Amino acid sequence: MYETNYHRAASIEEAAKLMGTVAEGKYLSGGMTLIPTMKQRLAAPSDLVDLRHIAEMKGVTVDGRAVRIGAATTHEEVATSAAIAAVCPAICGLASHIGDPHVRHMGTIGGSIANNDPAADYPAAMLALDAVIMTDRRELRAENFFTGLFETALEEDEIVTAVRFEAPVKAAYQKFANPASRYAMTGVFVARRDDGVVRVAVTGAGSSGVFRHQGLETALSANWSPAAVANVTVDDSDLLSDIHASAAYRANLVKVMAKRAVAAA
Amino acid sequence: MGVEGIGARVARKEDKRFLTGKGRYTDDMVVPGMKYAAFVRSPHAHATIRSIDVASAKAMPGVIDVLDGKQLLADGIGNLICGWMIHSKDGSPMRMGAWRPLADKTVRYVGDAVAIVVADSVAEARDAAEAVVIDYETLPVVTDLVEALGEGQPQIHPEAPGNLIFDWEIGDAGATDQAIAAAAHVTELKIVNNRLSPNAMEPRATLGIYDAGDDHFTCYTTSQNPHLARLVMSAFYNVAPENKLRVIAPDVGGGFGSKIFIYPEEIVCLWASKRTGVPVKWTADRTEAFLTDAHGRDHVSTVKMAFDSSNRITALKVDTIANLGAYMSLFSSCVPTYLYATLLSGQYAIPAIHANVRTVYTNTAPVDAYRGAGRPEATYLLERTMETAARELGLSPAELRRINFIRSFPHQTPVIMNYDAGDYEASLTAAMKTVDWDGFAARKAEAEGRGMKRGIGMSCYIEACGLAPSAAVGSLGAGVGLWESAEVRVNAVGTIEVMTGSHSHGQGHETTFAQVVAERFGVPIDSVNIVHGDTDKVQMGMGTYGSRSGAVGMSAVFKALDKVEAKAKKIAAHLMEADESDIVIENGALKVAGTDREVPWSQVALASYTAHNLPPGMEPGLKEGAFYDPSNFTFPAGCYICEVEVDPETGQTKIVQFVAADDFGNIINPLIVEGQVHGGLAQGIGQALLEGVHYDKSGQLLTASYMDYAMPRADDLPSFKVTTSNTPCPSNPLGVKGCGEAGAIGSPPALINAITDAIGNNELTMPATPQKVWAAARAIS
Ligand SMILES: Cc1cc2nc3c(=O)[nH]c(=O)nc-3n(C[C@H](O)[C@H](O)[C@H](O)COP(=O)(O)OP(=O)(O)OC[C@H]3O[C@@H](n4cnc5c(N)ncnc54)[C@H](O)[C@@H]3O)c2cc1C
């Protein structure tokens, strides 16, 4: 790791201000992605501004079916939140399968979506839930937030402060884990609103990151049942291919995970 | 058996230290004035070094010096060597290319060390390492073992034209070909044994200390065999003569073979300590471990197995190419030859065997012994072939094996080995019973109802431990003898220290060796200390690998105990005015048999040191040493059965049952044996299901972290069912065979046989990842 300076911010305002004063700063949340990257000398921020101790960025509120999760909320807190489980257990289940206990107690939802790893779990949930990503300066629909591999619409020094969404009537996430990293080799989040509209988001498989699958959405909006997946074609030309899984295999997993998600919802 | 003697289920003495964070590993060592090293490594898989500019690195904060391969050469430090000479079938010696500890002209794999930076801190050393400017001219690259032998491929070492290191054979080619021509049935297969990374929990580390006052070196290192390290560094690398070089391997966190070998870093840190005048410590990070620890396996073979009309094997013909990587590591040549092809008879009476083995250089990390070393490759090849043959012949896999089992001992195979004892049928029966083989059909039908495919597969392995005797291995090309030494030192109050040349890096020697002593003298294991891992404390030794510590190391202890016992009995007889031949040892006392006269063990010890009343002419003291050179290998064997459930939609394999029935000879501590089997099974299952080293075409390592290299985790594994049915080993006094590697040797074919059974397609390579299993299952349906 290169030498770096550590700052702990007490408020969103202070964090933004600190960032403005340093040379090559980076926000630090759980550090589960950033610190390993720095240890491998692939990132060399001059300063780290820690967001984990900002009270207004932490915790969960559920009001009716409206869910708000502070960006500094850990995966463990989401996984074990009784309030969220009462309206949207799918996202608790998703959080409970991220990494290992150490990672879940450190890693945050804000860090995860800001990082937008193409194999991360939360982006699929955000997209399928039609979530709103709240920042220190604006609100963005998930649609417009995730823009590519490790890329988001965040501007320089913009802070994700929270996410919010309306809990759907039915939702589930099914993840097929990469045998080595245990990130999603393919993960599918399905969400069905009470008007019957279904959104399906896929992570781990797309060559430009998380995406919605039109064919699956149409089929499942017309017929909300596992069997409806059978006749959908998943084109593998835009899917990732690596030493762990070919595009064709990932295309298969998209269907299988979608089918199982509907069954589990 | 006493409560802590041979056969007792004693918890490991050393675990308190390990589990409470009190272990002392090489990286824990701190000496005054110590500085830290970082290695500058080649980012290219093959390149010529045009120039090295260290000026700006040297000017960085905290930097003491930056040294390169030209300086190393000028100081007369020798090449790394391979210590086992193999001759090709045309009689020519193996073609070993030069391996410089710091490359001075050419780099041959990504990670090849080029320079060392010594600085006040690790961070400063690494910062400066990045500032070393090296002008490389890249050369074409080959990483695949089959391609490397092809026409027009990059030439990796001038000494080895066509990248061929040797072309070796064993067995009778004529008889084998004849039997195949006359066979009623021939089973043919292509077998790939996947390349593995060893992944010891503790990465390699070394601390080189030069004492200018005494012109003496001390080397702390993560070694499985400190004496061998000293021998090789003195005799070949010209670091220092043996009396001026002390090697200490303190607590070592796992080796699995990868810490047998001498690596560039140990030599370079010792040399750098002398050049800079400061102690120099280096500890690998995980990326360096992936890049530079010697890998394992990496074979491609074809096999033909011939049967007569009564399904007896008449011949086996094997053609193997083995990848040795960019340089020949210390024992790399013997792994795909004498540790592999000599086991190709398996548990079966095979009249004719011929194996041809070609080894090749590629632009990849060196390949050498990894848990099992050659024997897993032989077992995988043979046991997949047996299972395939059974399917082709329409026999149950157990039936085909039973027809061909060796049933009388000793048995001379056509490939050197002389099996001394075994009962293969007993292991097979025990495994089939434990797995409930007869109930499989019902379980399969039940799984089918849930849309899952069940399969069952077996593997009847044999392996050879305790490479020996020295004269025999010498005649096969080994550069060393493979005996072991021990010294038993009884203290004046009766406590005991045992100096052993074996080295424990997870095996539990501090417990099991103490049990052997406890058994003999009736003392608690707590009063026995096992001393190992330091060339200044232990006179000489060959270290721990190839499951040799029990059969060879403990046998040396046993011999030394014989001598101590004999002397103690003489003293006791003298003290009690009895006849020496009437003295027996019971419950920690020396007694006159059949009487109530006795002297406690501690009193005999004290008498030996006070020397006030010893038999006339006897030397004072109670300390004896012994060297033990075995008369044969030992032959652990067993039967492993694996039952899997494959999800045809995803290709995910779940192991529902794994049974291991082993014959390890006599067992010193069942708890430790089970632990060794569990660990071995986890590694074997890792190889079969998850692990695989991948290089891309340019020689970059794609699996350089746990994000891409899949290690087995607890939830990948079932709860193992392990059992033993033992035949004592006749060739050593303890009757032990060795259990350290069996799990890794026997398990991969059982698992792959189970998966291929489940999906009905035999075309499957390791690791059987979900993607591969899904594709193979689909290809058939
Ligand atoms: C062993 C291991 C296994 C894992 N397995 C999984 C898995 O299965 N599934 C999965 O989805 N993830 C997995 N992760 C990643 C984990 O979920 C992390 O939580 C996540 O990648 C980053 O979150 P973090 O809070 O640690 O962010 P950090 O590492 O602190 O930051 C990540 C990046 O986001 C930026 N950032 C952080 N917070 C904010 C913010 N509020 N606003 C703007 N920018 C911000 C940082 O500057 C940095 O660039 C794993 C990680 C590890 C180490």
PDB file of N, CA and C and ligand atoms in Angstrom, chain A residues 26-36 51 57 71-72 75 97-100 103 106-112 114-115 117 119-123 154 158-161 175 181-184, chain B residues 707, ligand 1:
ATOM      1  N   LYS A  26     -10.292   9.877  -1.820  1.00  0.00           N
ATOM      2  CA  LYS A  26     -11.299   8.847  -2.111  1.00  0.00           C
ATOM      3  C   LYS A  26     -12.154   8.687  -0.871  1.00  0.00           C
ATOM      4  N   TYR A  27     -13.452   8.491  -1.090  1.00  0.00           N
ATOM      5  CA  TYR A  27     -14.309   8.165   0.043  1.00  0.00           C
ATOM      6  C   TYR A  27     -14.049   6.728   0.445  1.00  0.00           C
ATOM      7  N   LEU A  28     -14.115   6.520   1.750  1.00  0.00           N
ATOM      8  CA  LEU A  28     -13.952   5.173   2.281  1.00  0.00           C
ATOM      9  C   LEU A  28     -15.227   4.799   3.017  1.00  0.00           C
ATOM     10  N   SER A  29     -15.793   3.664   2.642  1.00  0.00           N
ATOM     11  CA  SER A  29     -16.909   3.143   3.446  1.00  0.00           C
ATOM     12  C   SER A  29     -16.419   1.893   4.161  1.00  0.00           C
ATOM     13  N   GLY A  30     -16.895   0.708   3.776  1.00  0.00           N
ATOM     14  CA  GLY A  30     -16.421  -0.499   4.456  1.00  0.00           C
ATOM     15  C   GLY A  30     -14.980  -0.829   4.130  1.00  0.00           C
ATOM     16  N   GLY A  31     -14.502  -0.281   3.028  1.00  0.00           N
ATOM     17  CA  GLY A  31     -13.121  -0.558   2.628  1.00  0.00           C
ATOM     18  C   GLY A  31     -12.916  -1.960   2.073  1.00  0.00           C
ATOM     19  N   MET A  32     -13.988  -2.676   1.863  1.00  0.00           N
ATOM     20  CA  MET A  32     -13.861  -4.079   1.442  1.00  0.00           C
ATOM     21  C   MET A  32     -13.396  -4.213  -0.007  1.00  0.00           C
ATOM     22  N   THR A  33     -13.599  -3.191  -0.778  1.00  0.00           N
ATOM     23  CA  THR A  33     -13.078  -3.173  -2.135  1.00  0.00           C
ATOM     24  C   THR A  33     -11.877  -2.244  -2.220  1.00  0.00           C
ATOM     25  N   LEU A  34     -12.032  -1.077  -1.616  1.00  0.00           N
ATOM     26  CA  LEU A  34     -10.988  -0.062  -1.761  1.00  0.00           C
ATOM     27  C   LEU A  34      -9.670  -0.476  -1.113  1.00  0.00           C
ATOM     28  N   ILE A  35      -9.725  -1.026   0.097  1.00  0.00           N
ATOM     29  CA  ILE A  35      -8.470  -1.340   0.796  1.00  0.00           C
ATOM     30  C   ILE A  35      -7.674  -2.446   0.081  1.00  0.00           C
ATOM     31  N   PRO A  36      -8.333  -3.554  -0.333  1.00  0.00           N
ATOM     32  CA  PRO A  36      -7.566  -4.547  -1.091  1.00  0.00           C
ATOM     33  C   PRO A  36      -6.952  -3.965  -2.373  1.00  0.00           C
ATOM     34  N   LEU A  51     -16.634   7.614   5.541  1.00  0.00           N
ATOM     35  CA  LEU A  51     -18.049   7.986   5.632  1.00  0.00           C
ATOM     36  C   LEU A  51     -18.823   7.159   6.659  1.00  0.00           C
ATOM     37  N   MET A  57     -26.128   8.980   7.492  1.00  0.00           N
ATOM     38  CA  MET A  57     -26.014   8.011   6.396  1.00  0.00           C
ATOM     39  C   MET A  57     -26.255   6.577   6.853  1.00  0.00           C
ATOM     40  N   ALA A  71     -26.689   4.975   3.146  1.00  0.00           N
ATOM     41  CA  ALA A  71     -25.593   4.416   2.353  1.00  0.00           C
ATOM     42  C   ALA A  71     -24.548   3.724   3.211  1.00  0.00           C
ATOM     43  N   ALA A  72     -24.385   4.170   4.455  1.00  0.00           N
ATOM     44  CA  ALA A  72     -23.349   3.575   5.321  1.00  0.00           C
ATOM     45  C   ALA A  72     -23.863   2.373   6.112  1.00  0.00           C
ATOM     46  N   HIS A  75     -24.002  -4.567   5.179  1.00  0.00           N
ATOM     47  CA  HIS A  75     -24.758  -5.705   4.635  1.00  0.00           C
ATOM     48  C   HIS A  75     -25.414  -6.489   5.769  1.00  0.00           C
ATOM     49  N   HIS A  97     -26.094 -13.067   1.671  1.00  0.00           N
ATOM     50  CA  HIS A  97     -25.209 -13.926   0.875  1.00  0.00           C
ATOM     51  C   HIS A  97     -24.045 -13.165   0.241  1.00  0.00           C
ATOM     52  N   ILE A  98     -23.835 -11.937   0.661  1.00  0.00           N
ATOM     53  CA  ILE A  98     -22.669 -11.204   0.163  1.00  0.00           C
ATOM     54  C   ILE A  98     -21.447 -11.640   0.959  1.00  0.00           C
ATOM     55  N   GLY A  99     -20.425 -12.086   0.258  1.00  0.00           N
ATOM     56  CA  GLY A  99     -19.141 -12.401   0.896  1.00  0.00           C
ATOM     57  C   GLY A  99     -19.293 -13.286   2.125  1.00  0.00           C
ATOM     58  N   ASP A 100     -18.517 -12.968   3.147  1.00  0.00           N
ATOM     59  CA  ASP A 100     -18.486 -13.741   4.382  1.00  0.00           C
ATOM     60  C   ASP A 100     -18.848 -12.815   5.541  1.00  0.00           C
ATOM     61  N   VAL A 103     -16.912  -9.532   5.756  1.00  0.00           N
ATOM     62  CA  VAL A 103     -17.278  -8.594   4.693  1.00  0.00           C
ATOM     63  C   VAL A 103     -18.636  -7.959   4.994  1.00  0.00           C
ATOM     64  N   MET A 106     -18.531  -5.170   7.529  1.00  0.00           N
ATOM     65  CA  MET A 106     -17.798  -3.958   7.144  1.00  0.00           C
ATOM     66  C   MET A 106     -18.399  -3.299   5.904  1.00  0.00           C
ATOM     67  N   GLY A 107     -18.698  -4.085   4.908  1.00  0.00           N
ATOM     68  CA  GLY A 107     -19.143  -3.549   3.619  1.00  0.00           C
ATOM     69  C   GLY A 107     -20.498  -2.862   3.733  1.00  0.00           C
ATOM     70  N   THR A 108     -20.691  -1.849   2.890  1.00  0.00           N
ATOM     71  CA  THR A 108     -21.919  -1.052   2.952  1.00  0.00           C
ATOM     72  C   THR A 108     -22.648  -1.055   1.621  1.00  0.00           C
ATOM     73  N   ILE A 109     -23.925  -0.739   1.683  1.00  0.00           N
ATOM     74  CA  ILE A 109     -24.714  -0.681   0.450  1.00  0.00           C
ATOM     75  C   ILE A 109     -24.250   0.488  -0.420  1.00  0.00           C
ATOM     76  N   GLY A 110     -23.893   1.585   0.219  1.00  0.00           N
ATOM     77  CA  GLY A 110     -23.419   2.739  -0.545  1.00  0.00           C
ATOM     78  C   GLY A 110     -22.130   2.422  -1.291  1.00  0.00           C
ATOM     79  N   GLY A 111     -21.199   1.783  -0.574  1.00  0.00           N
ATOM     80  CA  GLY A 111     -19.927   1.411  -1.201  1.00  0.00           C
ATOM     81  C   GLY A 111     -20.149   0.444  -2.346  1.00  0.00           C
ATOM     82  N   SER A 112     -21.063  -0.490  -2.136  1.00  0.00           N
ATOM     83  CA  SER A 112     -21.306  -1.502  -3.149  1.00  0.00           C
ATOM     84  C   SER A 112     -21.865  -0.888  -4.434  1.00  0.00           C
ATOM     85  N   ALA A 114     -21.789   2.332  -5.321  1.00  0.00           N
ATOM     86  CA  ALA A 114     -20.866   3.315  -5.892  1.00  0.00           C
ATOM     87  C   ALA A 114     -19.771   2.622  -6.681  1.00  0.00           C
ATOM     88  N   ASN A 115     -19.404   1.445  -6.205  1.00  0.00           N
ATOM     89  CA  ASN A 115     -18.337   0.685  -6.874  1.00  0.00           C
ATOM     90  C   ASN A 115     -18.841   0.033  -8.158  1.00  0.00           C
ATOM     91  N   ASP A 117     -19.435  -3.028  -9.144  1.00  0.00           N
ATOM     92  CA  ASP A 117     -18.767  -4.225  -9.669  1.00  0.00           C
ATOM     93  C   ASP A 117     -19.791  -4.983 -10.516  1.00  0.00           C
ATOM     94  N   ALA A 119     -20.186  -7.901 -10.938  1.00  0.00           N
ATOM     95  CA  ALA A 119     -20.634  -9.146 -10.310  1.00  0.00           C
ATOM     96  C   ALA A 119     -21.224  -8.907  -8.926  1.00  0.00           C
ATOM     97  N   ALA A 120     -21.425  -7.660  -8.560  1.00  0.00           N
ATOM     98  CA  ALA A 120     -21.977  -7.364  -7.236  1.00  0.00           C
ATOM     99  C   ALA A 120     -23.477  -7.630  -7.217  1.00  0.00           C
ATOM    100  N   ASP A 121     -24.008  -7.871  -6.020  1.00  0.00           N
ATOM    101  CA  ASP A 121     -25.409  -8.258  -5.886  1.00  0.00           C
ATOM    102  C   ASP A 121     -26.377  -7.068  -5.832  1.00  0.00           C
ATOM    103  N   TYR A 122     -26.031  -6.063  -5.042  1.00  0.00           N
ATOM    104  CA  TYR A 122     -26.966  -4.960  -4.838  1.00  0.00           C
ATOM    105  C   TYR A 122     -27.430  -4.264  -6.125  1.00  0.00           C
ATOM    106  N   PRO A 123     -26.550  -4.055  -7.088  1.00  0.00           N
ATOM    107  CA  PRO A 123     -27.027  -3.349  -8.288  1.00  0.00           C
ATOM    108  C   PRO A 123     -28.257  -4.016  -8.920  1.00  0.00           C
ATOM    109  N   LEU A 154     -22.224   8.935 -10.903  1.00  0.00           N
ATOM    110  CA  LEU A 154     -21.713   9.832  -9.861  1.00  0.00           C
ATOM    111  C   LEU A 154     -20.695  10.809 -10.438  1.00  0.00           C
ATOM    112  N   GLU A 158     -19.041  13.172  -5.578  1.00  0.00           N
ATOM    113  CA  GLU A 158     -20.444  13.046  -5.179  1.00  0.00           C
ATOM    114  C   GLU A 158     -20.594  11.878  -4.208  1.00  0.00           C
ATOM    115  N   ILE A 159     -21.417  12.065  -3.206  1.00  0.00           N
ATOM    116  CA  ILE A 159     -21.565  11.040  -2.166  1.00  0.00           C
ATOM    117  C   ILE A 159     -22.943  10.387  -2.269  1.00  0.00           C
ATOM    118  N   VAL A 160     -22.963   9.065  -2.313  1.00  0.00           N
ATOM    119  CA  VAL A 160     -24.237   8.361  -2.174  1.00  0.00           C
ATOM    120  C   VAL A 160     -24.602   8.433  -0.701  1.00  0.00           C
ATOM    121  N   THR A 161     -25.794   8.933  -0.424  1.00  0.00           N
ATOM    122  CA  THR A 161     -26.184   9.091   0.984  1.00  0.00           C
ATOM    123  C   THR A 161     -27.212   8.052   1.421  1.00  0.00           C
ATOM    124  N   LYS A 175     -28.918 -16.242  -6.814  1.00  0.00           N
ATOM    125  CA  LYS A 175     -27.537 -15.980  -7.207  1.00  0.00           C
ATOM    126  C   LYS A 175     -26.834 -17.291  -7.459  1.00  0.00           C
ATOM    127  N   SER A 181     -14.646 -16.568  -6.195  1.00  0.00           N
ATOM    128  CA  SER A 181     -14.857 -15.309  -5.476  1.00  0.00           C
ATOM    129  C   SER A 181     -16.153 -15.290  -4.680  1.00  0.00           C
ATOM    130  N   ARG A 182     -17.070 -16.120  -5.064  1.00  0.00           N
ATOM    131  CA  ARG A 182     -18.421 -16.155  -4.483  1.00  0.00           C
ATOM    132  C   ARG A 182     -19.231 -14.879  -4.780  1.00  0.00           C
ATOM    133  N   TYR A 183     -18.711 -14.019  -5.615  1.00  0.00           N
ATOM    134  CA  TYR A 183     -19.553 -12.960  -6.175  1.00  0.00           C
ATOM    135  C   TYR A 183     -20.547 -13.644  -7.125  1.00  0.00           C
ATOM    136  N   ALA A 184     -21.459 -12.885  -7.666  1.00  0.00           N
ATOM    137  CA  ALA A 184     -22.437 -13.480  -8.572  1.00  0.00           C
ATOM    138  C   ALA A 184     -21.779 -13.816  -9.914  1.00  0.00           C
TER     139      ALA A 184
ATOM    140  N   MET B 707      -9.782 -14.449  -5.866  1.00  0.00           N
ATOM    141  CA  MET B 707     -10.939 -14.034  -6.648  1.00  0.00           C
ATOM    142  C   MET B 707     -11.118 -14.964  -7.852  1.00  0.00           C
TER     143      MET B 707
HETATM  144  C1  LIG C   1     -13.969 -11.379   0.323  1.00  0.00           C
HETATM  145  C2  LIG C   1     -15.006 -10.480  -0.267  1.00  0.00           C
HETATM  146  C3  LIG C   1     -16.141 -11.048  -0.790  1.00  0.00           C
HETATM  147  C4  LIG C   1     -17.133 -10.235  -1.336  1.00  0.00           C
HETATM  148  N1  LIG C   1     -18.220 -10.839  -1.851  1.00  0.00           N
HETATM  149  C5  LIG C   1     -19.180 -10.070  -2.406  1.00  0.00           C
HETATM  150  C6  LIG C   1     -20.373 -10.646  -2.952  1.00  0.00           C
HETATM  151  O1  LIG C   1     -20.582 -11.856  -2.901  1.00  0.00           O
HETATM  152  N2  LIG C   1     -21.283  -9.829  -3.516  1.00  0.00           N
HETATM  153  C7  LIG C   1     -21.107  -8.470  -3.560  1.00  0.00           C
HETATM  154  O2  LIG C   1     -21.971  -7.785  -4.064  1.00  0.00           O
HETATM  155  N3  LIG C   1     -20.008  -7.907  -3.046  1.00  0.00           N
HETATM  156  C8  LIG C   1     -19.050  -8.651  -2.464  1.00  0.00           C
HETATM  157  N4  LIG C   1     -17.951  -8.051  -1.923  1.00  0.00           N
HETATM  158  C9  LIG C   1     -17.828  -6.585  -1.952  1.00  0.00           C
HETATM  159  C10 LIG C   1     -18.500  -5.972  -0.728  1.00  0.00           C
HETATM  160  O3  LIG C   1     -19.873  -6.112  -0.898  1.00  0.00           O
HETATM  161  C11 LIG C   1     -18.167  -4.507  -0.514  1.00  0.00           C
HETATM  162  O4  LIG C   1     -19.014  -4.101   0.484  1.00  0.00           O
HETATM  163  C12 LIG C   1     -18.369  -3.557  -1.667  1.00  0.00           C
HETATM  164  O5  LIG C   1     -17.678  -3.967  -2.785  1.00  0.00           O
HETATM  165  C13 LIG C   1     -17.847  -2.162  -1.357  1.00  0.00           C
HETATM  166  O6  LIG C   1     -18.445  -1.644  -0.236  1.00  0.00           O
HETATM  167  P1  LIG C   1     -17.588  -0.923   0.850  1.00  0.00           P
HETATM  168  O7  LIG C   1     -18.537  -0.294   1.804  1.00  0.00           O
HETATM  169  O8  LIG C   1     -16.617  -1.868   1.440  1.00  0.00           O
HETATM  170  O9  LIG C   1     -16.860   0.224   0.002  1.00  0.00           O
HETATM  171  P2  LIG C   1     -15.364   0.689  -0.093  1.00  0.00           P
HETATM  172  O10 LIG C   1     -14.470  -0.438  -0.413  1.00  0.00           O
HETATM  173  O11 LIG C   1     -15.013   1.504   1.087  1.00  0.00           O
HETATM  174  O12 LIG C   1     -15.476   1.649  -1.340  1.00  0.00           O
HETATM  175  C14 LIG C   1     -15.664   1.161  -2.642  1.00  0.00           C
HETATM  176  C15 LIG C   1     -15.649   2.310  -3.645  1.00  0.00           C
HETATM  177  O13 LIG C   1     -16.816   3.100  -3.510  1.00  0.00           O
HETATM  178  C16 LIG C   1     -16.511   4.441  -3.121  1.00  0.00           C
HETATM  179  N5  LIG C   1     -17.527   4.800  -2.119  1.00  0.00           N
HETATM  180  C17 LIG C   1     -17.722   4.140  -0.948  1.00  0.00           C
HETATM  181  N6  LIG C   1     -18.785   4.641  -0.330  1.00  0.00           N
HETATM  182  C18 LIG C   1     -19.266   5.653  -1.111  1.00  0.00           C
HETATM  183  C19 LIG C   1     -20.355   6.551  -1.007  1.00  0.00           C
HETATM  184  N7  LIG C   1     -21.209   6.492   0.029  1.00  0.00           N
HETATM  185  N8  LIG C   1     -20.545   7.438  -1.994  1.00  0.00           N
HETATM  186  C20 LIG C   1     -19.711   7.485  -3.043  1.00  0.00           C
HETATM  187  N9  LIG C   1     -18.685   6.664  -3.212  1.00  0.00           N
HETATM  188  C21 LIG C   1     -18.466   5.746  -2.246  1.00  0.00           C
HETATM  189  C22 LIG C   1     -15.108   4.394  -2.613  1.00  0.00           C
HETATM  190  O14 LIG C   1     -14.445   5.598  -2.799  1.00  0.00           O
HETATM  191  C23 LIG C   1     -14.507   3.294  -3.458  1.00  0.00           C
HETATM  192  O15 LIG C   1     -14.136   3.758  -4.694  1.00  0.00           O
HETATM  193  C24 LIG C   1     -16.957  -8.831  -1.365  1.00  0.00           C
HETATM  194  C25 LIG C   1     -15.809  -8.264  -0.843  1.00  0.00           C
HETATM  195  C26 LIG C   1     -14.840  -9.057  -0.292  1.00  0.00           C
HETATM  196  C27 LIG C   1     -13.610  -8.439   0.288  1.00  0.00           C
END
